[in-house]
C-alpha atoms as one frame of an Amber mdcrd trajectory, in Angstrom:
protein
 128.566 151.742 115.707 125.470 153.376 114.266 125.597 151.055 111.257 125.850
 148.030 113.528 122.660 148.840 115.387 120.640 150.589 112.695 121.445 148.598
 109.553 119.117 145.770 110.507 116.328 148.144 111.453 116.370 149.847 108.075
 115.543 146.551 106.387 113.587 144.700 109.057 109.821 145.278 108.970 107.263
 143.369 110.987 106.972 139.737 109.956 103.626 138.935 108.419 102.468 135.421
 107.578 105.597 133.474 108.512 108.120 135.029 106.124 110.939 132.644 105.161
 109.250 129.827 107.068 106.604 129.663 104.353 109.210 129.832 101.602 111.237
 126.971 103.048 108.309 124.885 104.275 106.455 125.001 100.958 109.657 124.184
  99.047 111.415 121.630 101.253 108.484 120.183 103.168 106.903 120.778 106.583
 109.636 118.954 108.514 112.457 121.129 107.163 110.257 124.228 107.234 109.345
 123.816 110.897 112.906 122.993 111.998 114.466 125.993 110.224 111.450 128.191
 111.034 111.814 127.558 114.759 115.535 128.286 114.557 114.756 131.514 112.708
 112.232 132.363 115.424 114.931 131.875 118.052 117.311 134.051 116.038 114.707
 136.807 115.772 113.873 136.615 119.488 117.576 136.727 120.428 118.093 139.633
 118.005 115.620 141.674 120.062 117.954 141.367 123.045 120.862 142.535 120.847
 119.000 145.707 119.949 117.904 146.309 123.548 121.482 145.973 124.818 122.684
 148.236 122.005 120.223 150.960 123.028 121.136 150.630 126.706 124.878 150.680
 126.016 124.497 153.803 123.885 122.450 155.504 126.591 124.952 154.659 129.337
 127.862 155.801 127.162 126.104 159.107 126.518 125.084 159.571 130.166 127.755
 157.842 132.323 126.241 159.259 135.502 123.149 157.079 134.930 125.235 153.982
 135.495 125.064 152.239 138.838 128.150 150.070 138.384 130.071 152.104 135.793
 133.636 150.874 135.147 136.598 153.092 134.195 139.436 151.712 132.049 142.819
 153.494 132.018 144.977 150.972 130.129 144.720 149.630 126.597 147.173 146.902
 125.592 149.243 147.779 128.674 149.478 151.515 127.728 147.976 154.222 129.940
 145.257 156.199 128.150 142.650 158.774 129.043 139.970 157.284 131.301 137.380
 155.316 129.313 133.958 155.005 130.930 132.656 151.511 130.135 129.096 150.491
 131.070 129.087 147.632 133.552 127.477 144.305 132.669 125.193 144.717 135.663
 124.007 148.086 134.362 123.298 146.543 130.965 121.303 143.780 132.642 119.229
 146.060 134.869 118.419 148.693 132.260 117.967 145.989 129.595 115.326 144.164
 131.639 113.454 147.422 132.269 113.534 148.430 128.592 112.428 144.963 127.468
 109.423 145.009 129.808 108.421 148.456 128.507 108.714 147.262 124.899 106.606
 144.180 125.669 103.819 146.388 126.986 104.013 148.416 123.770 103.846 145.219
 121.686 100.735 144.165 123.585  99.187 147.434 122.434  98.842 145.988 118.947
 100.677 145.739 115.672  98.701 148.523 114.000 100.130 151.131 116.325 103.664
 149.829 115.778 103.202 149.895 112.006 102.232 153.560 112.183 105.208 154.463
 114.364 107.820 152.289 112.573 108.493 154.656 109.616 109.187 157.493 112.064
 112.228 155.607 113.361 113.820 155.791 109.915 114.014 159.599 109.846 116.433
 159.949 112.826 118.596 157.184 111.340 118.966 158.934 107.984 119.523 162.296
 109.639 122.199 160.788 111.918 124.053 159.272 108.952 123.942 162.669 107.243
 125.366 164.390 110.371 128.191 161.816 110.627 129.428 162.393 107.098 129.141
 166.169 107.469 131.205 165.981 110.669 133.876 163.796 109.014 134.411 166.028
 106.016 134.188 169.218 108.113 136.820 168.095 110.603 140.514 168.778 110.157
 143.705 167.470 111.671 143.192 169.532 114.772 142.799 166.696 117.329 145.773
 164.397 116.709 146.204 163.707 120.418 142.674 162.307 120.581 143.361 160.049
 117.600 141.308 161.934 115.010 143.564 162.837 112.107 141.044 163.963 109.534
 141.060 162.425 106.050 144.669 161.277 105.815 146.339 158.920 103.352 148.966
 158.119 105.983 146.271 157.065 108.455 144.602 154.998 105.736 147.886 153.147
 105.067 148.484 152.580 108.784 145.021 151.074 109.214 145.054 149.025 105.994
 146.642 145.866 107.375 144.980 143.614 109.924 145.940 143.525 113.612 143.610
 141.145 115.423 143.806 141.457 119.184 142.673 140.016 122.484 139.939 141.885
 124.356 138.474 141.725 127.815 134.802 141.082 128.545 134.044 144.761 127.940
 135.468 144.585 124.393 138.525 146.755 125.221 141.918 145.578 123.822 143.833
 143.735 126.522 146.761 141.318 125.940 145.515 139.294 128.901 141.929 139.295
 127.689 139.831 136.158 127.294 138.538 136.743 123.746 140.578 136.681 120.538
 138.981 138.457 117.583 139.991 136.895 114.285 138.511 137.707 110.884 135.981
 134.894 111.230 134.877 136.065 114.660 134.438 139.627 113.402 132.257 138.372
 110.553 129.981 136.771 113.136 129.932 140.010 115.129 129.092 142.220 112.166
 126.689 139.861 110.349 123.489 140.805 112.270 123.801 144.293 110.725 123.098
 142.848 107.256 120.276 140.392 107.965 117.475 142.326 106.308 117.371 140.547
 102.967 114.097 138.771 103.823 112.262 142.040 104.413 110.153 141.803 101.258
 108.992 138.238 101.837 108.357 138.967 105.507 105.724 141.566 104.732 104.498
 140.272 101.389 100.946 140.314 102.742 101.040 144.111 102.878 102.632 144.670
  99.451 100.459 145.696  96.536 102.527 143.918  93.875 104.818 141.347  95.475
 106.234 140.055  92.179 107.589 143.526  91.385 108.240 144.977  94.836 110.219
 142.112  96.396 113.028 141.762  93.803 113.350 145.495  93.090 113.086 146.541
  96.739 115.436 143.813  97.983 118.159 144.548  95.443 117.859 148.324  95.896
 118.100 148.105  99.683 121.011 145.659  99.573 122.993 147.767  97.106 122.412
 150.992  99.047 123.278 149.593 102.483 126.271 147.638 101.125 127.563 150.830
  99.536 127.034 152.699 102.813 128.943 150.069 104.783 131.883 149.972 102.360
 132.170 153.749 102.188 132.008 153.979 105.997 134.808 151.425 106.399 137.098
 153.258 103.962 136.368 156.723 105.342 136.803 155.789 109.004 139.999 153.918
 108.120 141.431 157.181 106.768 139.935 159.383 109.487 141.137 158.016 112.875
 144.028 156.030 114.276 143.726 152.323 115.018 143.822 152.961 118.779 140.936
 155.434 118.494 138.900 153.016 116.408 139.444 150.258 118.985 138.697 152.250
 122.129 136.007 154.745 121.152 132.846 152.642 120.922 130.864 155.736 119.872
 133.304 157.362 117.458 130.393 158.310 115.197 129.015 160.523 117.973 132.432
 162.033 118.627 132.786 163.315 115.057 129.126 164.088 114.314 128.089 167.600
 113.354 126.873 169.702 115.088 126.268 167.769 118.378 127.009 164.176 119.506
 123.575 163.963 121.085 122.058 163.605 117.595 123.893 160.327 117.119 122.935
 159.099 120.570 119.287 159.759 119.849 119.570 158.179 116.386 121.183 154.990
 117.682 118.760 154.650 120.591 115.686 155.204 118.408 116.889 152.890 115.635
 117.795 150.053 118.008 114.576 150.394 119.996 112.636 150.392 116.737 114.464
 147.276 115.575 113.795 145.617 118.941 110.098 146.422 118.572 110.110 144.906
 115.090 111.720 141.705 116.378 109.443 141.456 119.407 106.466 141.904 117.096
 107.678 139.661 114.277 108.978 136.676 116.242 105.625 135.880 117.918 103.866
 136.077 114.555 106.394 133.699 113.060 105.804 131.255 115.933 102.033 131.659
 115.572 102.287 130.984 111.823 104.143 127.721 112.517 101.570 126.762 115.152
  98.626 127.558 112.860  99.913 125.080 110.273  99.053 122.407 112.863 102.171
 120.331 112.218 103.396 120.073 115.815 100.716 119.490 118.477 103.046 120.883
 121.160 102.755 124.327 119.520  98.959 124.422 119.736  99.207 126.843 122.658
 100.575 129.509 120.308  97.750 129.326 117.752  95.820 132.504 117.023  92.644
 133.165 115.111  92.668 135.245 111.939  93.206 138.871 112.851  94.047 138.007
 116.461  97.115 139.009 118.448  99.586 136.225 119.450  99.704 137.115 123.144
 101.015 133.745 124.384 103.695 133.665 121.678 104.651 137.250 122.640 105.129
 136.227 126.277 107.295 133.288 125.191 109.371 135.593 122.970 109.755 138.055
 125.854 111.012 135.234 128.096 113.720 134.333 125.561 114.655 137.981 125.070
 114.952 138.604 128.808 117.138 135.517 129.177 119.571 136.861 126.587 119.486
 140.365 128.104 120.585 138.882 131.422 123.731 137.615 129.636 124.518 141.275
 129.035 127.237 140.678 126.418 126.649 141.880 122.858 129.713 140.080 121.522
 128.450 136.716 122.842 124.863 137.167 121.618 125.752 138.334 118.119 127.326
 135.053 116.840 124.258 133.134 118.068 121.989 135.292 115.921 124.371 134.906
 112.992 124.096 131.097 113.066 120.312 131.058 113.047 120.073 133.630 110.272
 122.682 131.861 108.141 120.798 128.602 108.627 117.642 130.310 107.420 119.370
 131.800 104.378 120.885 128.417 103.553 117.363 126.983 103.626 116.048 129.663
 101.273 118.951 129.106  98.860 118.448 125.356  99.010 114.738 125.818  98.289
 115.482 127.859  95.181 118.156 125.362  94.113 115.787 122.417  94.380 112.872
 124.119  92.630 115.086 125.455  89.843 116.849 122.127  89.357 113.596 120.146
  89.185 111.980 122.766  86.938 108.443 121.558  87.603 105.647 123.057  85.453
 104.482 125.063  88.485 107.930 126.743  88.809 107.527 129.974  86.824 109.515
 132.737  88.582 109.041 136.218  87.181 112.642 137.093  88.097 114.599 135.586
  85.193 118.178 136.222  86.333 118.680 133.071  88.331 120.332 129.678  88.034
 120.313 126.628  90.277 124.123 126.642  90.532 124.074 130.144  92.043 121.534
 129.047  94.650 123.600 125.979  95.490 126.689 128.188  95.791 124.781 130.514
  98.141 123.648 127.628 100.365 127.189 126.251 100.459 128.664 129.655 101.306
 126.197 130.036 104.184 127.303 126.734 105.697 130.977 127.485 105.114 130.682
 130.882 106.808 128.935 129.255 109.767 131.884 126.926 110.313 134.416 129.711
 109.750 132.775 131.909 112.356 132.514 129.233 115.026 132.454 125.512 114.482
 131.091 124.968 118.006 128.158 127.371 117.506 127.544 125.805 114.085 127.395
 122.264 115.447 125.020 123.354 118.203 122.692 125.162 115.772 122.715 122.286
 113.254 122.148 119.768 116.037 119.209 121.828 117.272 117.723 121.956 113.759
 118.224 118.179 113.353 116.590 117.460 116.701 113.588 119.581 115.788 113.438
 117.862 112.380 113.480 114.410 113.997 110.863 115.474 116.525 108.604 116.751
 113.751 109.039 113.464 111.850 108.045 111.454 114.931 105.377 113.623 116.542
 104.305 115.910 113.697 101.184 115.567 111.623 101.625 114.739 107.961 101.112
 117.663 105.621 101.262 117.697 101.846 102.356 121.150 100.673 103.564 120.085
  97.242 107.152 120.566  98.387 110.235 120.146  96.238 111.261 116.844  97.804
 107.988 115.262  96.661 108.681 116.587  93.182 112.223 115.195  93.364 110.914
 111.786  94.397 108.442 111.885  91.516 111.076 112.769  88.927 113.474 110.189
  90.343 110.752 107.559  90.086 110.060 108.517  86.473 113.745 108.355  85.547
 114.177 105.044  87.321 111.134 103.658  85.566 112.483 104.729  82.177 115.902
 103.278  82.949 114.361  99.933  83.859 112.811  99.731  80.419 110.322  97.085
  79.407 112.704  94.117  79.370 112.413  91.382  81.939 114.317  91.943  85.160
 117.281  89.644  85.734 116.868  87.112  88.522 119.635  88.845  90.532 117.584
  92.049  90.557 114.185  90.436  91.036 112.089  91.869  93.857 108.684  90.615
  94.909 105.965  93.191  94.209 102.921  91.558  95.747  99.417  92.480  94.705
  97.384  91.897  97.870  93.825  91.009  96.913  91.805  92.436  99.814  88.301
  91.649  98.573  86.942  89.177 101.166  85.202  85.975 100.139  82.641  86.609
 102.814  81.828  89.694 104.895  84.139  91.730 107.102  82.983  93.887 110.023
  81.864  97.393 109.121  84.669  99.912 108.393  87.227  97.085 108.170  88.661
  97.383 104.623  90.888  94.314 104.706  91.614  91.190 106.707  93.795  92.345
 109.647  96.475  89.708 108.960  96.942  90.372 105.229  99.374  93.240 105.838
 101.351  91.066 108.280 101.719  88.465 105.571 102.562  91.115 102.940 105.521
  92.211 105.068 106.689  88.604 105.208 107.129  88.345 101.440 109.453  91.364
 101.351 113.023  91.407 102.612 113.175  93.434 105.836 109.759  94.862 104.973
 111.247  96.858 102.095 109.528  97.053  98.746 106.127  97.993  97.485 102.873
  96.163  98.019  99.716  97.029  96.126  96.559  96.477  98.135  93.546  96.220
  95.825  89.879  95.724  96.433  86.857  95.597  94.156  83.584  97.422  94.656
  80.632  95.912  92.798  78.483  98.367  90.870  78.499 101.086  88.230  81.473
 103.458  88.235  79.402 106.608  87.761  77.293 105.725  90.770  80.000 104.302
  93.038  82.980 106.603  92.332  82.667 108.484  95.646  82.193 105.256  97.598
  85.367 103.917  95.960  87.326 107.018  97.084  86.142 106.556 100.671  86.999
 102.846 100.559  90.450 103.671  99.175  91.081 106.141 102.009  90.072 103.514
 104.559  92.379 100.973 102.932  95.254 103.494 102.916  94.702 104.180 106.606
  94.808 100.444 107.276  98.131 100.110 105.435  99.607 103.033 107.359  98.353
 101.647 110.657  99.957  98.277 109.914 103.230 100.052 108.974 103.348  98.318
 105.616 105.058  99.965 102.650 102.400  99.964  99.980  99.635 101.764  98.142
  95.899 101.201  98.042  93.652 100.959  94.999  89.901 100.335  94.825  88.334
  99.429  91.491  84.631  99.624  90.618  83.462  96.753  88.411  80.239  94.855
  87.640  81.525  91.824  89.562  84.653  90.445  91.185  85.819  88.471  88.146
  85.595  91.409  85.755  87.257  93.708  88.288  90.189  91.361  88.896  90.687
  90.795  85.172  90.987  94.536  84.663  93.395  94.863  87.604  95.701  92.063
  86.479  95.997  93.591  83.003  96.512  97.248  83.864  97.990  97.549  87.359
 101.541  98.931  87.420 103.909 100.577  84.954 106.666  98.965  82.899 108.716
  96.659  85.105 107.056  98.016  88.233 104.053  95.773  87.790 102.977  93.365
  90.512 104.509  89.943  89.972 102.861  87.985  92.804  99.140  87.832  93.531
  98.424  87.148  97.207  94.937  86.179  98.311  93.191  84.329 101.058  91.946
  80.787 100.536  88.098  80.740 100.479  87.626  78.329 103.378  84.036  79.453
 103.946  82.620  78.625 100.513  81.063  75.284 101.432  80.232  76.168 105.035
  78.199  79.210 103.962  77.026  77.606 100.687  78.582  80.361  98.532  78.155
  78.548  95.198  79.559  81.413  93.108  82.986  81.285  94.787  84.440  78.253
  92.914  84.028  79.782  89.448  85.329  83.192  90.642  88.299  81.640  92.446
  89.271  79.417  89.500  88.827  82.339  87.102  91.247  84.451  89.160  93.865
  81.673  89.124  93.498  81.237  85.358  93.798  84.991  84.834  97.056  84.970
  86.837  98.423  82.092  84.747  97.549  83.845  81.485  99.047  87.150  82.742
 102.183  85.280  83.897 101.783  86.247  87.551 102.891  84.110  90.446 100.188
  83.127  92.921 100.366  82.696  96.695  97.172  81.500  98.389  97.163  81.714
 102.181  95.199  79.157 104.145  94.817  79.717 107.890  95.293  83.481 107.731
  93.729  83.939 111.157  96.592  81.893 112.604  99.299  83.898 110.873 101.718
  85.299 113.483 102.449  88.974 113.939 105.901  90.388 114.640 105.628  89.657
 118.377 104.638  85.977 118.040 107.756  83.814 117.759 107.440  80.527 115.894
 109.461  77.353 116.394 109.705  74.169 114.374 110.151  73.923 110.630 109.180
  75.601 107.385 108.301  72.680 105.115 108.418  72.892 101.310 106.696  70.276
  99.157 108.433  70.928  95.872 106.208  69.132  93.371 106.541  71.201  90.184
 109.148  73.637  88.866 108.271  77.186  89.928 111.437  79.166  89.139 112.595
  78.887  92.752 109.764  81.055  94.111 108.930  78.619  96.899 112.570  78.518
  97.996 112.766  82.309  97.931 109.589  82.676  99.987 110.957  80.297 102.619
 114.145  82.394 102.882 112.113  85.593 103.195 110.051  84.025 105.971 113.238
  82.955 107.732 114.479  86.570 107.719 111.501  87.682 109.836 111.653  87.766
 113.612 108.576  85.544 113.809 110.243  82.681 111.927 113.951  83.244 112.594
 114.113  80.256 114.970 112.705  77.854 112.381 114.524  75.482 110.016 113.700
  74.714 106.408 112.842  71.222 105.157 112.515  70.469 101.439 110.422  67.426
 100.469 110.851  65.877  96.998 109.120  62.917  95.275 111.147  60.097  93.650
 109.729  57.287  91.534 112.114  54.533  92.654 114.208  53.850  95.737 117.339
  53.886  93.580 116.522  57.411  92.399 116.057  58.793  95.918 119.714  59.210
  96.826 120.591  60.715  93.441 117.707  63.184  93.703 118.629  64.075  97.264
 122.236  64.748  96.276 121.198  66.898  93.333 118.825  69.000  95.432 121.428
  69.427  98.196 124.007  70.575  95.648 121.483  73.008  94.160 120.637  74.480
  97.570 124.327  74.722  98.471 125.052  76.680  95.294 122.174  78.997  96.164
 123.639  79.486  99.673 120.421  78.216 101.251 120.450  76.108 104.399 117.820
  73.343 104.296 117.320  69.688 105.088 116.327  67.589 102.085 113.867  64.691
 102.501 113.012  62.446  99.529 109.760  60.468  99.526 109.384  57.526  97.094
 106.160  56.528  95.352 105.974  53.255  97.322 106.248  55.035 100.640 103.704
  57.517  99.409 101.182  54.792  98.504 101.477  53.146 101.905 100.609  56.254
 103.951  97.000  57.294 104.327  95.584  58.111 107.722  91.941  58.046 108.789
  91.483  61.837 108.592  92.622  61.980 104.989  90.550  58.937 103.967  87.452
  60.473 105.546  87.995  63.731 103.644  88.663  61.748 100.462  85.414  59.767
 100.814  83.419  62.956 101.361  84.991  64.610  98.317  84.225  61.521  96.182
  80.601  61.603  97.235  80.153  65.329  96.543  81.879  65.087  93.155  79.646
  62.139  92.216  76.513  64.046  93.222  77.605  67.109  91.230  78.375  64.881
  88.236  74.938  63.294  88.478  73.218  66.686  88.537  75.137  67.795  85.431
  74.064  64.619  83.584  70.431  65.023  84.610  70.442  68.651  83.454  71.942
  67.641  80.093  69.334  64.855  79.629  66.473  67.293  80.269  67.786  69.567
  77.528  67.718  66.725  75.016  69.895  64.026  73.569  73.371  65.177  72.567
  73.401  68.190  74.907  76.851  68.713  76.440  77.510  68.773  80.143  77.332
  72.352  81.440  79.075  73.955  84.426  79.793  77.594  85.244  77.732  78.590
  82.194  79.921  76.786  79.665  80.279  73.225  78.322  82.703  70.925  80.105
  84.318  67.633  79.241  84.760  65.359  82.220  86.844  62.187  82.280  85.638
  60.429  85.408  88.785  58.319  85.681  90.900  61.483  85.513  88.778  63.074
  88.243  89.293  60.007  90.400  93.053  60.159  89.756  93.184  63.826  90.771
  91.347  63.055  93.995  93.613  60.134  94.803  96.816  62.103  94.077  95.579
  64.926  96.293  94.753  62.408  99.036  98.309  61.056  98.979  99.847  64.511
  99.129  97.598  65.562 102.007  98.430  62.350 103.904 102.136  62.977 103.383
 101.887  66.538 104.686  99.935  65.410 107.741 102.513  62.706 108.430 105.629
  64.876 108.167 104.432  68.440 108.728 101.595  68.348 111.205 103.662  70.397
 113.697 105.379  72.644 111.130 105.281  76.418 111.623 104.172  76.840 108.017
 103.854  74.515 105.014 104.430  75.524 101.385 103.078  73.351  98.593 102.858
  73.748  94.829  99.526  74.936  93.439  98.215  72.583  90.742  96.805  74.413
  87.719  93.040  74.082  87.143  92.458  71.184  84.688  91.077  72.250  81.334
  87.349  71.707  80.768  86.761  70.598  84.351  84.064  72.246  86.449  85.438
  74.772  88.915  83.533  72.905  91.620  85.763  69.876  91.066  88.926  71.983
  91.368  87.710  73.390  94.680  87.170  69.841  95.899  90.751  68.969  94.929
  92.111  71.967  96.846  89.875  71.367  99.859  91.216  67.838 100.075  94.772
  69.123  99.660  94.543  71.628 102.555  92.459  69.463 104.861  93.660  69.634
 108.515  96.739  71.735 107.610  96.746  74.646 110.053  98.932  77.158 108.206
  99.549  76.597 104.502 100.848  78.580 101.529  99.818  77.255  98.126 102.362
  78.615  95.650 102.510  78.750  91.886 105.505  80.344  90.153 105.620  81.796
  86.685 107.688  81.502  83.542 110.777  83.107  85.059 113.526  82.165  87.497
 113.587  84.268  90.641 116.759  82.747  92.116 120.146  82.386  90.465 123.552
  80.938  91.260 125.347  84.024  89.915 125.192  86.826  92.501
């Protein structure tokens, strides 16, 4: 009895700084730390009620006349015995509430006073243990009727085997009782007496040398108390009959030398001291969780440095009083056991994860450890929980999971360098190495878009990226999964603009998080946009985790705002992508791009002009998987030279799409039909483009003539060779394609068309004119260029 109430007090000091909460939180992350920490707080608060009820029960057993509703039991297992005075539940409730209120007032007096008094509680405990053993060895077989036989081998043999019994609510053996005590249930009952293993970490702030004191002190205390418990079990098993052990709740006082009152005083002082420790430690644990500012709902329990957690103390007192009202030690004890075992499982799991990952920062001074032992300890904790009570275990685990989910939803993000982040990092490194440097097979190809956020014009202040770019980035990933890399370029010198780049990167990261897009942000400082993009396209990514699609907005404003430098920059970016073997997706009409709540109807039209490895087909399927476009149908347009070739081409494309398991309508357009279709809008745009190209050509010739005879034509700072007939052919071909798109796809939800490569030695201004004519009057258009790799395959 004394061991049950005092064992925890011997090892339980006041919690300082969060104790195991910090160990678990810093190892497994704030979500796990808060969920297990709050459960441990509940266990500590409930433990206070256990100690209060233990003190009250001891007092009422020592002074039966103090009881108001004292009960007398005369039968045990149907056999008449000497009257046993059993404290009533109502007495335990009344006295327990009074004692708890008194202890709360003491706790409000301050932790310094309790720290000074706490060691004094240990002296009566040690003296009581000494008196018990003296009384046992001094007694003889002179009270056999009362069940005390003295040290007897016969008694030891009689008590050796198990005999689990039913008990009534008072804990007295009764065949008609409501509670059956198996081995598992008794483990749950006894476990709170051995929950002091976290004592060193709990008061690490007050230890002079934590790295020496915690392992030595913890092992020494565990070995000494374990030895005391084992010796007590063996001695009492040889000292009294089974009936005496079952009915005499204070057998230690009965046999103590010289007076039983010593044991009563020892038990009462030790349990009250342990209750004070719990009532002082639990609020500080709750305050430590609140001060980490993870859960806003806990802000009420925050305390300043050096302050007393008065609100947390009141909350702890409320929980303690609620458990005291239950008035049943045997019901409260398993609850505490579950929360403590959950905490110990978390500590073991923390050590397992850190030891298994073996990060450079993991340098424990205690060398006798191995990850397998920690994993075994965590497993044993969970197994014992289920053995004790599967119902209590499910409730405690469900509570921890609910808190974890709540923290994930409502909690603030905190980076504590936890073990899970280290595990993710090592897993990423191993996965990257396993991918190797070889090209990824088409079956395993995933789009990794590089979202070019640098605007062609100006965005509003503190807006790092076009608001619709992230919406489009999610559309080129299946179910939003995958990684996008959002990059922007800051013009200037790196030494001067490094801090500005960090701020811009943080703003871009916040934008990505706000748009709920899976991706990372990077901001590069470069002398100009062209040099910055060239550096990005060469160096961004690692191994096979390099971006394979460059996504950027079409520069629709270049002529309207007379931004003459845009054509050369835009063409340079496309050429860089071609050289680096990156696919390109240029979005025209980004302002009109729908978000997840805007449903689209109609068709997704593909103008499949050149071979692109199936990228255009894949993009159309990805768009179709989004809620915005799920009601659309796909149309594939192909160009045939002769009428006789149309049906053959249509059949081939249909067969190809069928083998790819892609649903689409195939439409073949012949050259004759193509030549006959040209509406007024397209012709007007074509005439304007012809005029501007002719004017630009004239200016180049005049500039060359001024420099002297034989001077080459110059554009974009380099010589160009222009075949005027070829330029006219490009314009006319673009006119026909634009007319075709306007004829068939004017009402389409989105149009995809192949991106023609920039002609060699042509001015970038001419290429911009070609593209402007191509996209004229098309509301929402994706201009797509694949790369030298198939991204779809028949073999999946």
